[in-house]
PDB file of C-alpha atoms and ligand atoms in Angstrom:
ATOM      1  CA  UNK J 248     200.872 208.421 -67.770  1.00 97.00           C
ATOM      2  CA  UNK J 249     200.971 208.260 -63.790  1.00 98.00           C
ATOM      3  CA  UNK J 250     203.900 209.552 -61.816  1.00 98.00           C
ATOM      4  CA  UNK J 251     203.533 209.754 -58.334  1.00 98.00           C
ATOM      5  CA  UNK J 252     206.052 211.311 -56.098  1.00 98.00           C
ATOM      6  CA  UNK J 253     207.095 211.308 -52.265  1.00 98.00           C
ATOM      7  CA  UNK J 254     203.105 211.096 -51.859  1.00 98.00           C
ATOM      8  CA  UNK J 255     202.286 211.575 -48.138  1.00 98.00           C
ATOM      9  CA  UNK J 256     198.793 211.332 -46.399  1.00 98.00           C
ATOM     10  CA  UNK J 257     198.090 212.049 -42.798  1.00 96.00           C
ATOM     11  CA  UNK J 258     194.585 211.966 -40.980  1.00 94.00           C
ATOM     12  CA  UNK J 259     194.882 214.131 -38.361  1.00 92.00           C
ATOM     13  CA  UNK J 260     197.493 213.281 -36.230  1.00 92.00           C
ATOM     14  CA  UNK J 261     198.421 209.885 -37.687  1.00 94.00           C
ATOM     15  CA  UNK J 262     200.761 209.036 -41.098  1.00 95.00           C
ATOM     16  CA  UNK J 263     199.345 206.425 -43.572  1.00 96.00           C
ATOM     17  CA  UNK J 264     200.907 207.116 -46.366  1.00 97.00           C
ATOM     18  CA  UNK J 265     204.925 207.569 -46.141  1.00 97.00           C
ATOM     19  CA  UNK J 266     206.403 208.986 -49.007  1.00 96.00           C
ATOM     20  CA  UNK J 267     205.715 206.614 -51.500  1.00 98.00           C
ATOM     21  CA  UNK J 268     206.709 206.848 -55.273  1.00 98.00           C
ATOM     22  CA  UNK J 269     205.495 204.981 -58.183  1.00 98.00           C
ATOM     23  CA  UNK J 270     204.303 204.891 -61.945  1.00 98.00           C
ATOM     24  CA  UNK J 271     202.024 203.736 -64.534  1.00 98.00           C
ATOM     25  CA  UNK J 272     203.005 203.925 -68.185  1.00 98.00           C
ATOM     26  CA  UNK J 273     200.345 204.117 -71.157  1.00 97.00           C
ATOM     27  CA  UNK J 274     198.523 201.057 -71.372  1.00 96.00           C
ATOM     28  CA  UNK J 275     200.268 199.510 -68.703  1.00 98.00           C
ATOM     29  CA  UNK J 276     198.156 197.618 -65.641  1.00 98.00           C
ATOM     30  CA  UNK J 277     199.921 198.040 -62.672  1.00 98.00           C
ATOM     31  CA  UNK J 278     198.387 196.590 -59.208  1.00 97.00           C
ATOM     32  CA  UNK J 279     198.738 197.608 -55.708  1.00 97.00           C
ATOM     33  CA  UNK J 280     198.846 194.538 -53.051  1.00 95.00           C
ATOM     34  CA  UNK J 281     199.219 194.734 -49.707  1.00 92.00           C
ATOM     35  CA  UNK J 282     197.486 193.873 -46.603  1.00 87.00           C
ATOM     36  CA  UNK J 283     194.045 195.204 -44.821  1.00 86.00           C
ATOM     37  CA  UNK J 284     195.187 198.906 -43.540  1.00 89.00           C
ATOM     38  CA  UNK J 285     198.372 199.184 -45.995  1.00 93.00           C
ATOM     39  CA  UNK J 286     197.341 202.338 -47.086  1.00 95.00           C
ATOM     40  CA  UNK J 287     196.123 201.299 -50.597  1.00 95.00           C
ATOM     41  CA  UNK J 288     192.589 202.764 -50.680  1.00 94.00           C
ATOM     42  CA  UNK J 289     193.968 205.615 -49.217  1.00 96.00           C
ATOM     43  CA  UNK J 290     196.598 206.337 -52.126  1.00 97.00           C
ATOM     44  CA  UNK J 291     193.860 205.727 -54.580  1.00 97.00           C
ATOM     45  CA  UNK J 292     191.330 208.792 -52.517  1.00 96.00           C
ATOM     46  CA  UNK J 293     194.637 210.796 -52.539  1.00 97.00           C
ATOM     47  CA  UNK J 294     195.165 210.592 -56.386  1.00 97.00           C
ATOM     48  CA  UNK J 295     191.469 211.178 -57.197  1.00 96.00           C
ATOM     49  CA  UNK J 296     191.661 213.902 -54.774  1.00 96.00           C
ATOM     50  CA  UNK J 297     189.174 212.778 -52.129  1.00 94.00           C
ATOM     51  CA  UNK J 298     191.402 212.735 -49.325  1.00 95.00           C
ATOM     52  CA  UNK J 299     194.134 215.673 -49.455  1.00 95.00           C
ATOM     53  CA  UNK J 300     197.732 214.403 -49.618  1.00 97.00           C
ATOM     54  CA  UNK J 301     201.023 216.041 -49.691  1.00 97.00           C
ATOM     55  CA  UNK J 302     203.706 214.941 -52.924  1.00 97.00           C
ATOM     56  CA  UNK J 303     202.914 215.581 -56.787  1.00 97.00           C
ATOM     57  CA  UNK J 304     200.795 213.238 -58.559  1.00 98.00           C
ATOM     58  CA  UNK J 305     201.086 214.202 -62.463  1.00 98.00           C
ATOM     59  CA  UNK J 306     199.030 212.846 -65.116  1.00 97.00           C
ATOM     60  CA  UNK J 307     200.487 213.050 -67.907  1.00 96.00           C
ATOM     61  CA  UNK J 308     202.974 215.707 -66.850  1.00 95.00           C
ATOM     62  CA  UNK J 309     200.689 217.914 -65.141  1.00 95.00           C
ATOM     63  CA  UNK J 310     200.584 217.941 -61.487  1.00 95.00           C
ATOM     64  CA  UNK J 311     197.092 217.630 -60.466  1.00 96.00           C
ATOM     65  CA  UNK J 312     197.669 216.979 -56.423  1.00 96.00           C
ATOM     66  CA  UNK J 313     195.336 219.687 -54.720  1.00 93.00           C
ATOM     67  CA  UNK J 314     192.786 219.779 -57.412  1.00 96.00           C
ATOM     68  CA  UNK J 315     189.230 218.937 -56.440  1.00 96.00           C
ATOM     69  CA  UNK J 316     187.587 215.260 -57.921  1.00 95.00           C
ATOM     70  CA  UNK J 317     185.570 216.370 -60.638  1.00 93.00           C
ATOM     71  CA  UNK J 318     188.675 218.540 -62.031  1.00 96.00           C
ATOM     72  CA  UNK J 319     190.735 215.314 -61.580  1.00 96.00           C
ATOM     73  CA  UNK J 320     187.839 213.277 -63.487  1.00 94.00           C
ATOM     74  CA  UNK J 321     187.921 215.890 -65.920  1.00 92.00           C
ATOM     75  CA  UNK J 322     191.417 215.539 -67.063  1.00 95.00           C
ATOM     76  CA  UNK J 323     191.155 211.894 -67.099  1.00 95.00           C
ATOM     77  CA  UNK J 324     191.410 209.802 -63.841  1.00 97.00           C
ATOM     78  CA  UNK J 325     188.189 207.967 -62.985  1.00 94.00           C
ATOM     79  CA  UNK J 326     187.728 205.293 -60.028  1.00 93.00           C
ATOM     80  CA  UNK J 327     185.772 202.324 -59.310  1.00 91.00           C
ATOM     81  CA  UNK J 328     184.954 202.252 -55.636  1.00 85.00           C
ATOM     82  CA  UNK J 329     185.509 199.787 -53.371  1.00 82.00           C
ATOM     83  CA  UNK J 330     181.779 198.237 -52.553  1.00 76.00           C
ATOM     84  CA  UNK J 331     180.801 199.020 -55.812  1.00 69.00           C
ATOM     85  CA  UNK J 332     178.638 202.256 -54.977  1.00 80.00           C
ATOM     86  CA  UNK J 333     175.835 201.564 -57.733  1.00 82.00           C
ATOM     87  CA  UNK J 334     172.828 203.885 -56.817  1.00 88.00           C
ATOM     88  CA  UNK J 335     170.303 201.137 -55.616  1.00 87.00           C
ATOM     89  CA  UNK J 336     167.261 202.458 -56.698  1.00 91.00           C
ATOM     90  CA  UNK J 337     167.783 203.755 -59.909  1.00 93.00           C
ATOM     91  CA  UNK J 338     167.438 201.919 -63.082  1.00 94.00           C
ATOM     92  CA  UNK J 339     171.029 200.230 -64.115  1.00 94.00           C
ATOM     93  CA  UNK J 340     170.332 202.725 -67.150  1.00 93.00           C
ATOM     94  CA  UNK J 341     170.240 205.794 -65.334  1.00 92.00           C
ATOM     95  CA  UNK J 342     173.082 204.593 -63.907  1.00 91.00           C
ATOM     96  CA  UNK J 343     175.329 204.221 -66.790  1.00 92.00           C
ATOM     97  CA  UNK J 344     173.676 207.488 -67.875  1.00 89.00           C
ATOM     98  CA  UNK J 345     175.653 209.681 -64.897  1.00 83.00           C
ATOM     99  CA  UNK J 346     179.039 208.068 -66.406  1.00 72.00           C
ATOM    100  CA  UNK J 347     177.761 209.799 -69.526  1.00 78.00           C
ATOM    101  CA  UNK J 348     175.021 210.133 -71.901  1.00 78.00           C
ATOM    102  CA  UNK J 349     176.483 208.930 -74.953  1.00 83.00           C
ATOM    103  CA  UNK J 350     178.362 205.763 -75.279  1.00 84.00           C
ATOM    104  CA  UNK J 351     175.443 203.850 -73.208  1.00 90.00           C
ATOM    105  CA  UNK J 352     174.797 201.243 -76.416  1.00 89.00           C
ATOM    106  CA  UNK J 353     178.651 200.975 -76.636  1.00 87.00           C
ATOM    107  CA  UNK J 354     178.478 199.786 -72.744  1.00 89.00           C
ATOM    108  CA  UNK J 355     175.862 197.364 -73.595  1.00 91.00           C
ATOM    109  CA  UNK J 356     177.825 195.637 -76.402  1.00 90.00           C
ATOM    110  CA  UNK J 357     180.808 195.289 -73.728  1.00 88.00           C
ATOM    111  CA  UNK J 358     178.461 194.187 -71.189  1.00 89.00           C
ATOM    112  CA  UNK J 359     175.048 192.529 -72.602  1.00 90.00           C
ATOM    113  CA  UNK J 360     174.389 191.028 -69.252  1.00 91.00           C
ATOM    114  CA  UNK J 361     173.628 194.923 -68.460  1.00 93.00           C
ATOM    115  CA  UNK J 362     171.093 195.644 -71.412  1.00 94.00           C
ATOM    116  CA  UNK J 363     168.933 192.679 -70.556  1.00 94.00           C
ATOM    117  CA  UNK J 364     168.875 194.461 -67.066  1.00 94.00           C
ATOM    118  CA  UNK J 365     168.307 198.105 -67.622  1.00 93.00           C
ATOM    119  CA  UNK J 366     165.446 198.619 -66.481  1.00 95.00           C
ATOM    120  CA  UNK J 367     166.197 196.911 -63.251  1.00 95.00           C
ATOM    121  CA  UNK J 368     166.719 199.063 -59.938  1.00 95.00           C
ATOM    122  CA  UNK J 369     170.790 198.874 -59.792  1.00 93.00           C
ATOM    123  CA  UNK J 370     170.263 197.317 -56.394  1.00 92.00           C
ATOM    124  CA  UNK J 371     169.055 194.044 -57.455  1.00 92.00           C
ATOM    125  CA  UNK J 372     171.901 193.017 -59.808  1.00 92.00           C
ATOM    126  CA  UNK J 373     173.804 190.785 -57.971  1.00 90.00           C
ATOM    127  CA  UNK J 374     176.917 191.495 -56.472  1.00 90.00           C
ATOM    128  CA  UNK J 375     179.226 190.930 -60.149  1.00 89.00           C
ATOM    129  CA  UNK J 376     176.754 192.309 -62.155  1.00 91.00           C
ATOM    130  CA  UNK J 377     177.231 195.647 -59.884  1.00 92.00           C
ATOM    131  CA  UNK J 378     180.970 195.839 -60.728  1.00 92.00           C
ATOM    132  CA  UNK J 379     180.317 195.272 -64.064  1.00 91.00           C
ATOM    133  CA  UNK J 380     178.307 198.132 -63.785  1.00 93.00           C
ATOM    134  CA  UNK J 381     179.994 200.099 -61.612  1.00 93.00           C
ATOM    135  CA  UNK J 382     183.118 199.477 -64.266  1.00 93.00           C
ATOM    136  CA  UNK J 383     181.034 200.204 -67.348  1.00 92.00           C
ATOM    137  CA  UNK J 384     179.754 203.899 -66.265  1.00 91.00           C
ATOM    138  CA  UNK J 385     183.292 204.476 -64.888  1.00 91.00           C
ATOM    139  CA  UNK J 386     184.521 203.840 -68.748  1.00 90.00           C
ATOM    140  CA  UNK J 387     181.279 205.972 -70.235  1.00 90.00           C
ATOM    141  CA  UNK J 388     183.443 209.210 -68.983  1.00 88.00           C
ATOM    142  CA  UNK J 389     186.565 207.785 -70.962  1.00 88.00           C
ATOM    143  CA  UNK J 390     188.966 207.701 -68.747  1.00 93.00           C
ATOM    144  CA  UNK J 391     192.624 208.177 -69.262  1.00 94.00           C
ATOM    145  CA  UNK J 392     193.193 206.175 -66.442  1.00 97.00           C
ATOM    146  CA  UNK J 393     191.238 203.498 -64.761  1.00 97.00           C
ATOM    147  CA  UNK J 394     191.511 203.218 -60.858  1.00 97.00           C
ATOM    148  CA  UNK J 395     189.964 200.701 -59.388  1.00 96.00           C
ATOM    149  CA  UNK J 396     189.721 199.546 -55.722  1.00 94.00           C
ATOM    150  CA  UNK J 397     189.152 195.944 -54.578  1.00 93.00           C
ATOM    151  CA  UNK J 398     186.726 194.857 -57.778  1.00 93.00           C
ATOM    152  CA  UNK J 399     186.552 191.245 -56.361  1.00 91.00           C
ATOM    153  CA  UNK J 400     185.409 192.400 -52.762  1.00 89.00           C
ATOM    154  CA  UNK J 401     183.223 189.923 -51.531  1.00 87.00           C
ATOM    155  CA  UNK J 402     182.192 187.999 -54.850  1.00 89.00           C
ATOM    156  CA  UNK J 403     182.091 184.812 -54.714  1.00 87.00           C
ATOM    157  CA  UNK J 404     185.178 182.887 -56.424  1.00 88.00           C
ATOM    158  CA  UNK J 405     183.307 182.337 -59.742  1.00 88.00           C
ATOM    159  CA  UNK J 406     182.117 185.891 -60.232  1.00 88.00           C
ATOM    160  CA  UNK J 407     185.585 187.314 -59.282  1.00 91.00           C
ATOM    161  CA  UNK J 408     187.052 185.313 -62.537  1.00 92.00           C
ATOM    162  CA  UNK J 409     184.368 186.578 -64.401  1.00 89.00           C
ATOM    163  CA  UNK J 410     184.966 190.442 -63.381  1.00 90.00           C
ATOM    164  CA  UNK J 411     188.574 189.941 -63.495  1.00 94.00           C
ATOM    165  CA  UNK J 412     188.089 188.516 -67.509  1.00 93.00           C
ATOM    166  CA  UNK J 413     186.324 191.998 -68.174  1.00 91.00           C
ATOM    167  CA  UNK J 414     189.699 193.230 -66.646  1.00 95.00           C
ATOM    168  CA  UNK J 415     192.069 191.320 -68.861  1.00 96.00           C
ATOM    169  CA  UNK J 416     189.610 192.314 -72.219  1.00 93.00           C
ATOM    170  CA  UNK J 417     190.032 196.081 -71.201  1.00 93.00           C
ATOM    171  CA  UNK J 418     193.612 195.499 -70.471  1.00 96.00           C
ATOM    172  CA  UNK J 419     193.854 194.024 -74.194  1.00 95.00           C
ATOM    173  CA  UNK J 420     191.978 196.731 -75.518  1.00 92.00           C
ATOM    174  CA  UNK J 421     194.753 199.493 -73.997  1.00 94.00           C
ATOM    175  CA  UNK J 422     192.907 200.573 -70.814  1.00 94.00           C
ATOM    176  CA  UNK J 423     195.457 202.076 -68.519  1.00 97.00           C
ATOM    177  CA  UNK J 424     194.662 200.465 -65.165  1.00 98.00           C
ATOM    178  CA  UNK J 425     196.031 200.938 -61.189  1.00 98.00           C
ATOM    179  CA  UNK J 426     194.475 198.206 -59.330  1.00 97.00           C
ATOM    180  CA  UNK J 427     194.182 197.645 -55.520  1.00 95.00           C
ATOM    181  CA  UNK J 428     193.420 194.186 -54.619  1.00 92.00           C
ATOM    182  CA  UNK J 429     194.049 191.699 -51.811  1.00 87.00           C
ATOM    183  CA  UNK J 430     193.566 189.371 -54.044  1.00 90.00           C
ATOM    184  CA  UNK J 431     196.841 188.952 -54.624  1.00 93.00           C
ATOM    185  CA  UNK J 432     197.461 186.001 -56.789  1.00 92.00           C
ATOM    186  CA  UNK J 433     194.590 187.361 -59.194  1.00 93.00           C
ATOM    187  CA  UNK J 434     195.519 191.100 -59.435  1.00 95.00           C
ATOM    188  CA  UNK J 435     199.785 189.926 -59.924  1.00 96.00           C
ATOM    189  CA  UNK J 436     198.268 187.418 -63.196  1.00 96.00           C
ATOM    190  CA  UNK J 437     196.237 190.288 -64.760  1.00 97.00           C
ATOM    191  CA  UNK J 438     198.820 192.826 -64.088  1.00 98.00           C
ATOM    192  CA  UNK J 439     201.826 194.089 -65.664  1.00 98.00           C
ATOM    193  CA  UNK J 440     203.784 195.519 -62.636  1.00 98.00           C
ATOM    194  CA  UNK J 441     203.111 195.462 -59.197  1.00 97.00           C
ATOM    195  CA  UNK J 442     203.857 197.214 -55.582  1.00 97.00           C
ATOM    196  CA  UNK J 443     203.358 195.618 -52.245  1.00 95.00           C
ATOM    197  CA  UNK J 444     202.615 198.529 -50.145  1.00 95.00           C
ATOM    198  CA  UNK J 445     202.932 197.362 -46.145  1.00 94.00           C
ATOM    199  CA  UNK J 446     201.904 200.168 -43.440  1.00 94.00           C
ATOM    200  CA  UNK J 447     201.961 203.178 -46.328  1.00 96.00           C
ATOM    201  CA  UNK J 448     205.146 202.272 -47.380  1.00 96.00           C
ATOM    202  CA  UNK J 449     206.110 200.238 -50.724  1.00 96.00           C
ATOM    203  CA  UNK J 450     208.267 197.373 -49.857  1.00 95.00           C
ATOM    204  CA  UNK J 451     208.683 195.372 -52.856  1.00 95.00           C
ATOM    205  CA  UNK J 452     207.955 196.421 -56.505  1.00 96.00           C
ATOM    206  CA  UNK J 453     208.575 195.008 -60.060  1.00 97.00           C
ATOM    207  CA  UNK J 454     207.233 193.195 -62.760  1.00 97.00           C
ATOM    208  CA  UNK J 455     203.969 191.182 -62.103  1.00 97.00           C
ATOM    209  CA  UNK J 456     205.300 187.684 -62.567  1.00 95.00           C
ATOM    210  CA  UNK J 457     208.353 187.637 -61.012  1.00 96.00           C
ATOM    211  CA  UNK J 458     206.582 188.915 -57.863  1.00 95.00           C
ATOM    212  CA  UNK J 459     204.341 185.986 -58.285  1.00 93.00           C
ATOM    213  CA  UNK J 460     207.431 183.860 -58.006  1.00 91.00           C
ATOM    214  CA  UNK J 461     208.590 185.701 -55.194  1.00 92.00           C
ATOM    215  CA  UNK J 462     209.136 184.192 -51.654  1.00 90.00           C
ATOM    216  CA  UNK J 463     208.391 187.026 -49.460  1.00 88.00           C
ATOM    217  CA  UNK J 464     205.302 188.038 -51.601  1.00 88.00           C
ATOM    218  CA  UNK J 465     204.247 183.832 -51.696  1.00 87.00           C
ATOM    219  CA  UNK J 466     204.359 183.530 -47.903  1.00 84.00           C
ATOM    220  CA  UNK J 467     202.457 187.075 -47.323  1.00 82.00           C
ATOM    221  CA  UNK J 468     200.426 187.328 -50.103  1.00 82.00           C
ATOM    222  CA  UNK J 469     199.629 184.471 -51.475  1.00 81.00           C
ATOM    223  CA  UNK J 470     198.893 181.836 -49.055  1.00 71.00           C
ATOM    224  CA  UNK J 471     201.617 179.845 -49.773  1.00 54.00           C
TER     225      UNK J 471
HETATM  226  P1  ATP O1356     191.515 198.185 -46.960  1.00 57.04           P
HETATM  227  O1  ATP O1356     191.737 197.071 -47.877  1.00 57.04           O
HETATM  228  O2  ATP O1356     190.968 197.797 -45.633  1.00 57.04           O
HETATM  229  O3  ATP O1356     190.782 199.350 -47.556  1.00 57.04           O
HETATM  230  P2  ATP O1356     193.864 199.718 -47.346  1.00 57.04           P
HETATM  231  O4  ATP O1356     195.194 199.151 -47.632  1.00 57.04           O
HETATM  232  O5  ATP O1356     193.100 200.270 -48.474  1.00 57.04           O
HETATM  233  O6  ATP O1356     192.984 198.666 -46.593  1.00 57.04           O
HETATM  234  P3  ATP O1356     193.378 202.217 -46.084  1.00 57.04           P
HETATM  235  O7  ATP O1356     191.912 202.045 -46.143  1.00 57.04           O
HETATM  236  O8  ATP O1356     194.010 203.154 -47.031  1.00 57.04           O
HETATM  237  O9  ATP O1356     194.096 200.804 -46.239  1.00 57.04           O
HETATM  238  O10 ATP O1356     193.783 202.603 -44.600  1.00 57.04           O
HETATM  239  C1  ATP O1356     195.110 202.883 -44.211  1.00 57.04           C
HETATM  240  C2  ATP O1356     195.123 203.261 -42.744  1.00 57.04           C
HETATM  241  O11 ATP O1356     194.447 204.496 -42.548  1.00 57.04           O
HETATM  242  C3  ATP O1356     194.445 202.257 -41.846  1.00 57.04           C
HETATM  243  O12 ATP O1356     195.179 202.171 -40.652  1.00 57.04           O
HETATM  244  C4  ATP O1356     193.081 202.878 -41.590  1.00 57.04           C
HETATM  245  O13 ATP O1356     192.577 202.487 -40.348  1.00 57.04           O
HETATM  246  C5  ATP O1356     193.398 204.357 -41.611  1.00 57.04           C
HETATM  247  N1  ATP O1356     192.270 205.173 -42.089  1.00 57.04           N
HETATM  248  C6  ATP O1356     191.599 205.006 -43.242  1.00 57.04           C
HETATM  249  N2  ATP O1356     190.669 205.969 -43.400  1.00 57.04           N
HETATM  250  C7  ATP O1356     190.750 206.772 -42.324  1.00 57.04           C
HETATM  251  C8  ATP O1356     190.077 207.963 -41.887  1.00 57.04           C
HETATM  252  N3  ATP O1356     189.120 208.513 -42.638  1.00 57.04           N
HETATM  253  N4  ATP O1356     190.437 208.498 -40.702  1.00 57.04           N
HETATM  254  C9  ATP O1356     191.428 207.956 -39.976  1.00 57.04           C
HETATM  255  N5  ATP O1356     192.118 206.855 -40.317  1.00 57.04           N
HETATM  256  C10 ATP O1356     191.801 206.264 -41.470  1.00 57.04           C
END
């Protein structure tokens, strides 16, 4: 579905991303772990086109590196933001209404906990409820391709299962996800395949649960 390729960001004068290569299959979740600075958000901006990159990134064959965002949502990749980025003020409604204006009753029988709040300014959902919602208008524009950056950033460890069990129900349901997460031990049990990325380069890759039994990724990663 994903092929990335020798993918190489710079800002300004300095290299964060180093060539890096990788893939995500149909229906796959793959995760990218790796430290504070790795360069994980940044290959996420690159492939949704916010931040320009050098490499080919093809979606489904096509090469899409140098496109702008909305082309890129368009033909099928659509990210969750790190932080969320709900529009505070507006009704959780209107909210799921910019993902798109049909499908909003679907999103409510995924996520109930957002119909019994839609009238409510998106701002005062609490912290999960706002990646729920940030997730659900992400899937209103049916993605291909789900990216999604740190979804358990700074949720408290009860809400993080809880957004991370609407994870594993997409993931049954075929969503094709990329994941960033320094939540390492969570985003290696939801996911299929993973790559450590360490100072924009990838350093270990492979299936998600024999990283989990890996050494180097256990002492890193993993607080072990
Ligand atoms: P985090 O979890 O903190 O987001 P990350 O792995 O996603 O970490 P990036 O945010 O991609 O890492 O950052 C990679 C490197 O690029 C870091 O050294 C960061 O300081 C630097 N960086 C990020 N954004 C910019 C920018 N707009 N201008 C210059 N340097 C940047």
């Amino acid at each position: 579905m994903l092929e990335v390729t020798d993918l190489l960001v710079r800002y300004g004068a300095v290299q964060v991303v180093h060539g890096i290569s990788f893939e995500v299959k149909a229906g796959e979740v793959v995760a990218l772990i790796g430290a504070n600075g790795a360069g994980k958000t940044t290959t996420l901006a690159a492939i949704s086109g916010l931040v320009r990159a050098r490499g080919a990134v093809r979606l489904e064959g096509r090469d899409i590196l140098g496109r702008q965002p909305h082309q890129i949502v368009r033909a099928g990749i659509v990210q969750v933001p790190e932080g969320r980025a709900v529009l505070a003020r507006m009704s959780v409604e209107e909210n799921l209404r910019l993902g798109s204006r049909d499908g909003v009753a679907e999103a409510y029988a995924r996520f109930p906990v957002l119909r019994d709040r839609r009238a409510m300014p998106a701002g005062n959902l609490s912290g999960g409820e706002q990646q729920m919602l940030a997730i659900a208008r992400a899937l209103l524009a049916r993605p291909r391709l789900l990216l999604l950056d740190e979804p358990s950033l700074g949720l408290a460890p009860k809400v993080v299962a809880a957004v991370f069990g609407v994870l594993a129900e997409l993931k049954a349901s075929g969503v094709t996800m990329l994941l960033v997460e320094q939540n390492a031990a969570r985003a290696l049990r939801l996911a299929d395949r993973a790559y450590v990325l360490e100072l924009g380069r990838i350093v270990i890759s492979g299936r998600a649960g024999d990283l989990l039994g890996d050494e180097r990724v256990a002492r890193a990663y993993l607080g072990a």
